[in-house]
Short mmCIF file of C-alpha atoms and ligand atoms in Angstrom, two decimals:
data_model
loop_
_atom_site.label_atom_id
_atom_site.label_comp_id
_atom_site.label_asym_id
_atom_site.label_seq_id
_atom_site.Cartn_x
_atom_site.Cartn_y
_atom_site.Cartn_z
CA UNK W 1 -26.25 140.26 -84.84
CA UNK W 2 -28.05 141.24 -87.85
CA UNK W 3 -31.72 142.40 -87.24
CA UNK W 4 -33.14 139.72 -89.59
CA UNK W 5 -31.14 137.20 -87.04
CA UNK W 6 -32.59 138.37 -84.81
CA UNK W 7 -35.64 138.10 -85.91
CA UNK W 8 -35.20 134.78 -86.82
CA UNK W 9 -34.81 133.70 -83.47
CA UNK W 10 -37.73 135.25 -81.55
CA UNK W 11 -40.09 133.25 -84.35
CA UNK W 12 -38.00 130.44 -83.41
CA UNK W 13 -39.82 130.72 -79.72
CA UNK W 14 -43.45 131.61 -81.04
CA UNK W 15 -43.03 128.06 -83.12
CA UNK W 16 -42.34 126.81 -79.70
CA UNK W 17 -44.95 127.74 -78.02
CA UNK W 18 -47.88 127.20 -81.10
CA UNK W 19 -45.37 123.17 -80.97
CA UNK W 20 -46.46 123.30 -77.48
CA UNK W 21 -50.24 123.86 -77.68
CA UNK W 22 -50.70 121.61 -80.59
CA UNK W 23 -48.84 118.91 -79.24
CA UNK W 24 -51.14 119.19 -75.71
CA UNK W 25 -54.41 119.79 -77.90
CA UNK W 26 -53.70 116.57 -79.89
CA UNK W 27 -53.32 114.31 -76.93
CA UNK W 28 -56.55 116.05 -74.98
CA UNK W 29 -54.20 117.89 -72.68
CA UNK W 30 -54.67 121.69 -73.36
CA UNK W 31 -56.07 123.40 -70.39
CA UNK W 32 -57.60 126.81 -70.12
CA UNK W 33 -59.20 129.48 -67.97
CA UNK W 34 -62.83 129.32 -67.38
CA UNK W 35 -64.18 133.20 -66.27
CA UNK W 36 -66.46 132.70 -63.09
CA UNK W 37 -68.60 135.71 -62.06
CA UNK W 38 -68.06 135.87 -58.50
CA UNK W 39 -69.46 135.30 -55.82
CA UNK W 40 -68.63 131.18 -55.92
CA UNK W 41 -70.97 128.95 -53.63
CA UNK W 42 -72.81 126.05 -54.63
CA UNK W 43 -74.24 128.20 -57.77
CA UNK W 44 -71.84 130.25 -60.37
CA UNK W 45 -72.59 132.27 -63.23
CA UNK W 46 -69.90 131.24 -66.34
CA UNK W 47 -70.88 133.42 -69.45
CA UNK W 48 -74.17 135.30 -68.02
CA UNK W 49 -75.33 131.38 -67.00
CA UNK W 50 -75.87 129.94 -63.97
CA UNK W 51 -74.24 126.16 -63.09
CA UNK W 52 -74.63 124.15 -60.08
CA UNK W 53 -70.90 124.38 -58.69
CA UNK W 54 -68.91 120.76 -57.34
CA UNK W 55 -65.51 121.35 -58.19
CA UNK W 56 -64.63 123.95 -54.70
CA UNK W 57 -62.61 123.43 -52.06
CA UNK W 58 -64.39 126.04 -50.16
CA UNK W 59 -65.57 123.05 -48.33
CA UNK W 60 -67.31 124.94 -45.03
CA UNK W 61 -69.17 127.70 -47.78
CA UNK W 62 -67.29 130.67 -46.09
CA UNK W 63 -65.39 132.34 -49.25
CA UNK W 64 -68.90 134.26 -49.53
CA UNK W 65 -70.03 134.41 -45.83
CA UNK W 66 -71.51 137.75 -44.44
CA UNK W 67 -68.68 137.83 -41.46
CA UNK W 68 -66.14 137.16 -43.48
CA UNK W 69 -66.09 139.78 -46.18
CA UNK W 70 -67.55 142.27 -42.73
CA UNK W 71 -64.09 141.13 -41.50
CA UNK W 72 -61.95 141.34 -44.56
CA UNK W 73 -63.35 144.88 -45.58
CA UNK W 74 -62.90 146.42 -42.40
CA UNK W 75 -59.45 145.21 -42.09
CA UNK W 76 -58.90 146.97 -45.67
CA UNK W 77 -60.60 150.22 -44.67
CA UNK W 78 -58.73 150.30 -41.38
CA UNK W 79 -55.19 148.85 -41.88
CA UNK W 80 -55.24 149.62 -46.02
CA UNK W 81 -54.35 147.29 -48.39
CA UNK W 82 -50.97 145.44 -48.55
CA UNK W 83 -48.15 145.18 -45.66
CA UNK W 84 -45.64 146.82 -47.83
CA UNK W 85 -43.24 144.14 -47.12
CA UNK W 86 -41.89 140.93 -46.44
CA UNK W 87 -42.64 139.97 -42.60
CA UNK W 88 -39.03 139.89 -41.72
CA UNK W 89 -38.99 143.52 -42.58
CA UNK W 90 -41.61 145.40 -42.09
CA UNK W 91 -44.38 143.19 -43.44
CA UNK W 92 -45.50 141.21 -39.69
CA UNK W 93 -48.53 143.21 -39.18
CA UNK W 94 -49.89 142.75 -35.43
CA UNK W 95 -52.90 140.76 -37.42
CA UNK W 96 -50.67 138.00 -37.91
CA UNK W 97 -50.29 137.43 -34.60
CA UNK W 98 -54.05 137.26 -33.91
CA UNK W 99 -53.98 134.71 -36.53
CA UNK W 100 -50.78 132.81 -35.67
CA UNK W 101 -52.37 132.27 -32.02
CA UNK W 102 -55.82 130.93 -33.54
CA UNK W 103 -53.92 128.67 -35.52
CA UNK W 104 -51.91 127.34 -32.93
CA UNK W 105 -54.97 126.69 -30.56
CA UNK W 106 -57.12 125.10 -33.47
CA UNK W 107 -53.93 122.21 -33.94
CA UNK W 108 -52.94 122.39 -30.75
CA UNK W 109 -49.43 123.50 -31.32
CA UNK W 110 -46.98 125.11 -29.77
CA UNK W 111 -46.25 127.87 -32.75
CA UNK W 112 -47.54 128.44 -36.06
CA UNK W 113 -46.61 130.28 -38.85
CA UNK W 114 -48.16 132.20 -41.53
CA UNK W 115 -47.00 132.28 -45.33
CA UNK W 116 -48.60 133.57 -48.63
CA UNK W 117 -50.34 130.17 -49.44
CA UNK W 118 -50.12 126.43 -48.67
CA UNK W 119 -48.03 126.18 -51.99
CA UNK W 120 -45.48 129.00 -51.14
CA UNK W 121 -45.29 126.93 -47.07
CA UNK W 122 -44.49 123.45 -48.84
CA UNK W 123 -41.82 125.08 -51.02
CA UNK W 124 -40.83 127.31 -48.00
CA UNK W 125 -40.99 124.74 -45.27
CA UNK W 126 -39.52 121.33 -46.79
CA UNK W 127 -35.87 123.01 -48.18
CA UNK W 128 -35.60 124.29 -44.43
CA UNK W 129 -35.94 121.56 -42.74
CA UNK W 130 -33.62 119.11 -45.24
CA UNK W 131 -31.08 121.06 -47.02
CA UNK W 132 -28.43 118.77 -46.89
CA UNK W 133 -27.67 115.73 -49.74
CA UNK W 134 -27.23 113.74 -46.91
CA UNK W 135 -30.61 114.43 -45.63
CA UNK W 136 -33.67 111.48 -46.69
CA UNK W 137 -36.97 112.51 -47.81
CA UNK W 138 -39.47 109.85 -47.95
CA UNK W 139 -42.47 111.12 -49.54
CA UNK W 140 -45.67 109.35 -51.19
CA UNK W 141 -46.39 109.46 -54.81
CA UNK W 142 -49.56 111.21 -54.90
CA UNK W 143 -48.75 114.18 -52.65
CA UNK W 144 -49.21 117.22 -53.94
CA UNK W 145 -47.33 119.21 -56.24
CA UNK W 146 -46.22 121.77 -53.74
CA UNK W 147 -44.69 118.97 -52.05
CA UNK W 148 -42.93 117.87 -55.22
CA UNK W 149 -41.27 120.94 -55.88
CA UNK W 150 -40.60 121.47 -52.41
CA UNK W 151 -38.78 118.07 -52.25
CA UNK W 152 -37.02 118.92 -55.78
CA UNK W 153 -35.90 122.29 -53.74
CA UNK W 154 -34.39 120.74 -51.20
CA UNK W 155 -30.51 119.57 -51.56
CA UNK W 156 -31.72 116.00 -50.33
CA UNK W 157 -32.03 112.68 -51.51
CA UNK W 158 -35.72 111.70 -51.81
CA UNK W 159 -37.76 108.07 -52.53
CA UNK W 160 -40.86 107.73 -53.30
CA UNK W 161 -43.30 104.85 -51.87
CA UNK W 162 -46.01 103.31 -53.70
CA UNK W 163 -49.61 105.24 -52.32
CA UNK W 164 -49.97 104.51 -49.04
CA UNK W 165 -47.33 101.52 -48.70
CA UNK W 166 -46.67 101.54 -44.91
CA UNK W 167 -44.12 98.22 -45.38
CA UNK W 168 -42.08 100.27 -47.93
CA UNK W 169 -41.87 103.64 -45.87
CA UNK W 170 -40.40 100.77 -43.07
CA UNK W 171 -37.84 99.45 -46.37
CA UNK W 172 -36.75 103.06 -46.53
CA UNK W 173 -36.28 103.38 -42.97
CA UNK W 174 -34.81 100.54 -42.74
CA UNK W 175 -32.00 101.16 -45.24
CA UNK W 176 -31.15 104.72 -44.86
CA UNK W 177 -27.70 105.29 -43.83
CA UNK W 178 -27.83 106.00 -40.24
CA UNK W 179 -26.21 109.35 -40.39
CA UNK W 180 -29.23 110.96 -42.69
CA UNK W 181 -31.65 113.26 -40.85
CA UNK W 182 -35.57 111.79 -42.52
CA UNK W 183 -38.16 113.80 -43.14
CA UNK W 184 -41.40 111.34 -44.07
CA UNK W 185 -43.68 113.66 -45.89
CA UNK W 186 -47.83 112.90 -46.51
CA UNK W 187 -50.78 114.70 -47.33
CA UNK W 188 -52.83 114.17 -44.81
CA UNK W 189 -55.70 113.88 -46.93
CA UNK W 190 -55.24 113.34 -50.66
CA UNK W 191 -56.32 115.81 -52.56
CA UNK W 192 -57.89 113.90 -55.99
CA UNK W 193 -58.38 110.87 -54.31
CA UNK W 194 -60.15 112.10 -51.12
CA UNK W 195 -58.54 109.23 -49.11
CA UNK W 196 -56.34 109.72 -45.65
CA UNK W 197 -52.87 108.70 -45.15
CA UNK W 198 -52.12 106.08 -42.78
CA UNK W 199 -50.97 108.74 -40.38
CA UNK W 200 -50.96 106.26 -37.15
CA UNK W 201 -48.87 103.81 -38.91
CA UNK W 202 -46.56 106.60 -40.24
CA UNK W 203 -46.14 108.39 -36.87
CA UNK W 204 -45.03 104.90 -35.28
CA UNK W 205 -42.45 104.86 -37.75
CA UNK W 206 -41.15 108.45 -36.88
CA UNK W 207 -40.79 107.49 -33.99
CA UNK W 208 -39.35 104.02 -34.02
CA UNK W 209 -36.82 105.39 -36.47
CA UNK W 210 -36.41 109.11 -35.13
CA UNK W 211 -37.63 110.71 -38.19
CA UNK W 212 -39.71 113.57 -38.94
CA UNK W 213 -43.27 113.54 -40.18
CA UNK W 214 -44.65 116.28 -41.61
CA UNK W 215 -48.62 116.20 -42.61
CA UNK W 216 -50.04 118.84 -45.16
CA UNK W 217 -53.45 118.82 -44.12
CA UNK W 218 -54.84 121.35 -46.62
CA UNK W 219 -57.85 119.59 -47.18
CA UNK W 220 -58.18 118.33 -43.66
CA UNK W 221 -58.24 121.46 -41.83
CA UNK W 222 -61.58 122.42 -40.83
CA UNK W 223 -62.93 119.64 -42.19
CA UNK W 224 -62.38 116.40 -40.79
CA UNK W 225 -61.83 116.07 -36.54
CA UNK W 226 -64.40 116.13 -33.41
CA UNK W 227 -63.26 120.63 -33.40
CA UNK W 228 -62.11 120.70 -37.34
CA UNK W 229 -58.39 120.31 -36.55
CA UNK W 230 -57.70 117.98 -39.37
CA UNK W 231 -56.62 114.68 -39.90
CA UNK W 232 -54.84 114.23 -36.88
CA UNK W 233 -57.14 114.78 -34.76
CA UNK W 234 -59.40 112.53 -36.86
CA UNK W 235 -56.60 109.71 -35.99
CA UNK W 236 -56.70 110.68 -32.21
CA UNK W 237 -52.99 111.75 -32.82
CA UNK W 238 -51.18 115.13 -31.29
CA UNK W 239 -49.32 117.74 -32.89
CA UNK W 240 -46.87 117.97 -30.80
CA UNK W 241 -44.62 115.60 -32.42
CA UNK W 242 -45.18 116.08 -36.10
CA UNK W 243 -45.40 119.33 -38.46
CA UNK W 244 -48.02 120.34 -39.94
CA UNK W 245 -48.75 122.32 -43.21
CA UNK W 246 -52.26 123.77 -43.90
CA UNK W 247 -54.09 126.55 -46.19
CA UNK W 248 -56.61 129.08 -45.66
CA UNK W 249 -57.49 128.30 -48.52
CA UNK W 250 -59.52 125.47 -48.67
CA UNK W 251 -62.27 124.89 -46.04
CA UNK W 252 -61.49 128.44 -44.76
CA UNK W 253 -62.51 130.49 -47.59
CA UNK W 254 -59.79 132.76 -47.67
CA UNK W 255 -55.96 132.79 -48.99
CA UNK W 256 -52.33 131.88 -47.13
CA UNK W 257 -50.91 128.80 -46.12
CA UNK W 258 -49.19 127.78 -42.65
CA UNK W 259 -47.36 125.50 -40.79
CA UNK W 260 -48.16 124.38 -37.19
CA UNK W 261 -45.97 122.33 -34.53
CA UNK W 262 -43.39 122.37 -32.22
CA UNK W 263 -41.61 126.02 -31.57
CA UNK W 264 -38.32 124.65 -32.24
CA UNK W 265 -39.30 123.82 -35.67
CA UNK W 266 -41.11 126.84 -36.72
CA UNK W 267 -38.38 129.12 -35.23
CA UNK W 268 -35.78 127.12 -37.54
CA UNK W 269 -38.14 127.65 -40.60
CA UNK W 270 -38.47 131.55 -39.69
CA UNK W 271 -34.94 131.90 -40.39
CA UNK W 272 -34.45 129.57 -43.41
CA UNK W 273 -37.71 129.60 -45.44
CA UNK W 274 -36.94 130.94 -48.30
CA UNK W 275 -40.52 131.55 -49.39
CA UNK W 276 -40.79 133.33 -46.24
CA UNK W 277 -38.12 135.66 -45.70
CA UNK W 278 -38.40 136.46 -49.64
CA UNK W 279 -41.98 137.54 -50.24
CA UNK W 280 -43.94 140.34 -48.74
CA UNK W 281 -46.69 139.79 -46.28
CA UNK W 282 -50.38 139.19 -46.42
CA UNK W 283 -52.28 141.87 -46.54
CA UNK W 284 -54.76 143.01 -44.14
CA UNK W 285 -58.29 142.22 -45.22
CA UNK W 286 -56.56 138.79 -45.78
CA UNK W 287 -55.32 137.66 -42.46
CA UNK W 288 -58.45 139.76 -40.63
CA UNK W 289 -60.67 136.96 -42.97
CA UNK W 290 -58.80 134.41 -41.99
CA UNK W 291 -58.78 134.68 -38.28
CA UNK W 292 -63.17 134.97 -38.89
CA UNK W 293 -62.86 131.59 -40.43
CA UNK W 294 -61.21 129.85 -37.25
CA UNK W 295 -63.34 131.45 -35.40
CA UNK W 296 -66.12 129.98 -37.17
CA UNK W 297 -64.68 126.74 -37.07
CA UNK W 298 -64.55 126.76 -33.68
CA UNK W 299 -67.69 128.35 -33.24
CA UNK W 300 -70.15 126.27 -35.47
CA UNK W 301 -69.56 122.35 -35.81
CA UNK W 302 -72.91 121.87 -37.47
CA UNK W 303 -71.29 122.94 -40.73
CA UNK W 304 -68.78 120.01 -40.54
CA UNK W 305 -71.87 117.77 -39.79
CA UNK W 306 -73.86 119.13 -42.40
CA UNK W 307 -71.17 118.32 -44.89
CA UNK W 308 -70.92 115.34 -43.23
CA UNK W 309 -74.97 114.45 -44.10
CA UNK W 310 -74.37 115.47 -47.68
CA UNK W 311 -71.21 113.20 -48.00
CA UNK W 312 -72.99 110.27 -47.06
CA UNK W 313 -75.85 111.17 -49.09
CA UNK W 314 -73.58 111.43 -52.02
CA UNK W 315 -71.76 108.40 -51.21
CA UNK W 316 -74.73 106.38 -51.17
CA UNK W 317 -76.10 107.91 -54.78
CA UNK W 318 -72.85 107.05 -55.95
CA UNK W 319 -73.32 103.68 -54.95
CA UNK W 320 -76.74 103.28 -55.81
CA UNK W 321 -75.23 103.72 -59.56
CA UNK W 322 -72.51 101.08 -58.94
CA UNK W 323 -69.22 103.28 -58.10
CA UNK W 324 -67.19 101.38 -55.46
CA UNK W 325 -67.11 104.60 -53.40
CA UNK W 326 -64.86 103.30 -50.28
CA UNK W 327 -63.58 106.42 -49.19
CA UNK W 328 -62.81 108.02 -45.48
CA UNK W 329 -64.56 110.96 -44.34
CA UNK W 330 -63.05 113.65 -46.91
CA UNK W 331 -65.91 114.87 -49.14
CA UNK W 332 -63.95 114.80 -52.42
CA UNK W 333 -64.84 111.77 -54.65
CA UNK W 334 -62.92 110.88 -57.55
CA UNK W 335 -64.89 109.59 -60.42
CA UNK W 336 -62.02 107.54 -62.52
CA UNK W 337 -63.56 107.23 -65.88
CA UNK W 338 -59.47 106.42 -66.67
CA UNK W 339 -59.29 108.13 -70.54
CA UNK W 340 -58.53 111.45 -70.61
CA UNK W 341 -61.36 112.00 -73.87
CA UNK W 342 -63.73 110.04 -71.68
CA UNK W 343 -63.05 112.34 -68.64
CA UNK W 344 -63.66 115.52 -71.03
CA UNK W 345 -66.81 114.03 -72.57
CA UNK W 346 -67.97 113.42 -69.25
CA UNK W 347 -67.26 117.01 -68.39
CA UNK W 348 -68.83 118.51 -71.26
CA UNK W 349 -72.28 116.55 -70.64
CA UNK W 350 -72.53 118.08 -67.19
CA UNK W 351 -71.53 121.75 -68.46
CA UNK W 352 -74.41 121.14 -70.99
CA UNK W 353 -76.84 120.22 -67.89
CA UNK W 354 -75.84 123.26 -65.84
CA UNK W 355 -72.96 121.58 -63.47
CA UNK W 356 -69.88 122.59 -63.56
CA UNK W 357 -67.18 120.18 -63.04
CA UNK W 358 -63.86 120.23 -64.73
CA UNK W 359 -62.14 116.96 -66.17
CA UNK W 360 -58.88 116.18 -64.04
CA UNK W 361 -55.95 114.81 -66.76
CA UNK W 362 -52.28 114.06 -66.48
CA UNK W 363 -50.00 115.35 -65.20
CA UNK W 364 -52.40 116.27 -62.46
CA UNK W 365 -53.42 112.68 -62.01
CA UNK W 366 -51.76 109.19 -63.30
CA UNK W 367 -51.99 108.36 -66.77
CA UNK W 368 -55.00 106.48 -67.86
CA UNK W 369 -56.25 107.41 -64.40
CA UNK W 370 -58.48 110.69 -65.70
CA UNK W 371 -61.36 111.62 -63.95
CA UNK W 372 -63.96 114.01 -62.32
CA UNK W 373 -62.97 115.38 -59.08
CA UNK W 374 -66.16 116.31 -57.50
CA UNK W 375 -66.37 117.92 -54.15
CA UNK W 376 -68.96 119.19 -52.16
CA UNK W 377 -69.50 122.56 -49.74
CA UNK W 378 -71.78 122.75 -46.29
CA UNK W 379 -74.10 124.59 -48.32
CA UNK W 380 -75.22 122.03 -51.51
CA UNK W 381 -78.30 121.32 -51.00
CA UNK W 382 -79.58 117.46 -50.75
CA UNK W 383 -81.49 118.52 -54.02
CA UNK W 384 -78.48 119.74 -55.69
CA UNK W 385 -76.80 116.30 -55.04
CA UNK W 386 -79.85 114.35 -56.38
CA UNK W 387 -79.34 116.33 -59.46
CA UNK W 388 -75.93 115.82 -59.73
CA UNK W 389 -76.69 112.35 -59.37
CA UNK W 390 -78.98 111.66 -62.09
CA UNK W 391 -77.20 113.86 -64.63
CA UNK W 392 -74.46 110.75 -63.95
CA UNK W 393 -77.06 108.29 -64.51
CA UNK W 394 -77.93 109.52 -67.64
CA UNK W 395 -74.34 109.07 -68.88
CA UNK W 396 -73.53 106.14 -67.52
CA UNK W 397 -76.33 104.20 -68.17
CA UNK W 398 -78.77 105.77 -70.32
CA UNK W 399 -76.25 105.74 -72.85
CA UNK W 400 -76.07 109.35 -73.22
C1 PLP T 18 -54.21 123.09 -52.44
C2 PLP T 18 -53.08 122.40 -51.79
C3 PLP T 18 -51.91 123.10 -51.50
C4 PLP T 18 -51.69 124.51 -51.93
O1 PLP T 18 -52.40 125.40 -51.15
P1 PLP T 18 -52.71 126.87 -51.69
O2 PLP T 18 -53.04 127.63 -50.46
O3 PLP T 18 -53.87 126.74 -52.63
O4 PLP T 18 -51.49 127.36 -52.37
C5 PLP T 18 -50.90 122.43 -50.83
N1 PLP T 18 -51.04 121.14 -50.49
C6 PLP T 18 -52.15 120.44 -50.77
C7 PLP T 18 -52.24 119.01 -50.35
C8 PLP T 18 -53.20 121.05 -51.44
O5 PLP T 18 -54.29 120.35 -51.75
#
């Protein structure tokens, strides 16, 4: 090939990607990287300024907790810094099984099992258990996108039911052909909705028609529950029956993802998960945090009810300004403005106030259902929320 061929061809991809930007910019869609100074809790600095923070999933405040980074930097200064390889080789640092047990006992499982994040478990954990095009996965249309690509990963069939439509999961059932092992697949809580799965309803229907449920509980997990175990516990249901994916981090202010249940199941995924066998191990400091955070779980309900207090504080100012806030005990609240401009202009009032809260557009969410996903940590303050609260006022009804 002649060099001015080939030179042809590589602008060919830069017009592709300039096509690309342009075409997302036009239609309101372009995303980009906002630098936070670290430490994040309820406050950040962005650009040298400080902004009241509701857009975490550190739910529980422990990303920045005392014990935790105590825990994560003597792990680093002890053990070093990475495991050097996957866990199948020589990656399963004893830590892990420190962790593994505290996961187990927080769910109430027989086994757990540790991967590289909640993302890296769906896409790890889903293609091992249904590999087969004769295999059914029936999975709801809001789950995550882990789950998506974890179902697109998988050899087998899949359908999709309408949010939360108990009497179509039962169609499915209904109608598979009876050869077809089912997995039924949920987040346990949603994660830009804030609303729970009918997990009772769906775990009856496991059983009456012997398939599988599996519950990713990321934003569950420490949250929700009497002890913090998640969703299921919030339902009065067991884990001994159903699989369970979580992340550390969410609620637990760290990094990894796992899956919980019976040891059957999580010996099956050892050996098939690609995500798994392919990818090196956490590294110290990481899984010493993360076994701190369980701890404190255990250890200290009154952050769960403190969130709890600021939920229903929030709830109610939500209210008091007219949202139909009918929501479960998650503290994520979707505020559907429905345009994605609308959602952006929304956004950029806030920044200019001092909170920070990002404007959540297709694909992320349904078209025309754009919004600010606001979410709150055990360590707002009620004051914080009041403010948060009247900076919505203003632009919703003092015509800001
Ligand atoms: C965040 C999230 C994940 C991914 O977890 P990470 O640990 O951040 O990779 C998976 N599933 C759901 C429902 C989530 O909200």
């Amino acid at each position: 090939m002649k060099y001015a061929d080939q030179n042809r061809l590589k602008e060919k991809w830069f017009d592709y990607f300039q096509d690309t930007l342009e075409y997302l910019r036009d239609r309101d869609l372009l995303r980009s990287l906002c630098p936070i100074t670290p430490p994040t809790g309820p406050e950040v600095m962005i650009h040298g300024k400080r902004y009241l923070l509701f857009c975490s999933n550190d739910y529980l405040g422990l990303a920045d907790d005392p014990r935790m980074k105590q825990a994560a930097s003597q792990a680093a200064l002890t053990f070093g810094t990475g495991a050097g390889a996957s866990r199948l080789i020589s990656g399963n640092l004893e830590l892990y099984n420190t962790l593994e047990q505290e996961v187990s006992r927080l769910k109430l499982t027989e086994a757990s099992l540790v991967f590289s994040s909640g993302f890296a478990a769906n896409v790890g954990v889903i293609p091992a258990l249904c590999g087969s095009p004769d295999d059914l996965i029936i999975s709801d249309e809001l789950n995550h996108a882990s789950i998506i690509d974890g179902c697109r990963l998988s050899k087998a069939r899949v359908e999709i039911y309408p949010h939360c439509d108990v009497e179509r999961v039962r169609d499915i059932l209904s109608n598979r052909p009876s050869s077809s092992k089912v997995l039924m697949v949920t987040d346990g809580i949603f994660s830009m909705d804030g609303d729970l799965a009918p997990l009772k309803e769906l775990f009856a229907l496991s059983l009456e028609y012997g398939a599988l449920l599996l519950v990713d509980d990321a934003h569950g997990t420490g949250v929700v529950g009497k002890t913090g175990a998640g969703s299921l516990e919030y339902f009065g249901l067991e884990g001994t029956e159903i699989i369970q994916i979580g992340t550390f981090s969410k609620a637990l202010g760290g990094l990894g993802g796992f899956l919980a249940g019976p040891k059957g199941a999580v010996d099956h995924v050892l050996n098939r998960a690609r995500s798994l066998i392919y990818s090196t191990g956490l590294p110290p400091s990481v899984l010493a945090s993360n076994t701190m955070a369980l701890k404190i779980v255990r250890e200290e309900p009154e952050r769960r009810e403190r969130l709890k207090e600021l939920t229903r504080e929030l709830t109610s100012g939500l209210k008091k300004l007219g949202f139909s806030v009918d929501k479960g005990p998650a503290p994520i609240f979707p505020v559907i403005v429905g345009d994605k401009r609308e959602a952006l202009r929304l956004s950029r009032f806030l920044w200019e106030k001092g909170i920070f809260v990002p404007a959540i557009r297709p694909p992320t969410v349904p078209e025309g259902k754009s919004r600010l996903r606001i979410s709150l940590s055990a360590l707002h303050t009620p004051q914080q929320i009041n403010a948060l609260v009247e900076t919505l006022a203003d632009f919703f009804w003092r015509g800001a």
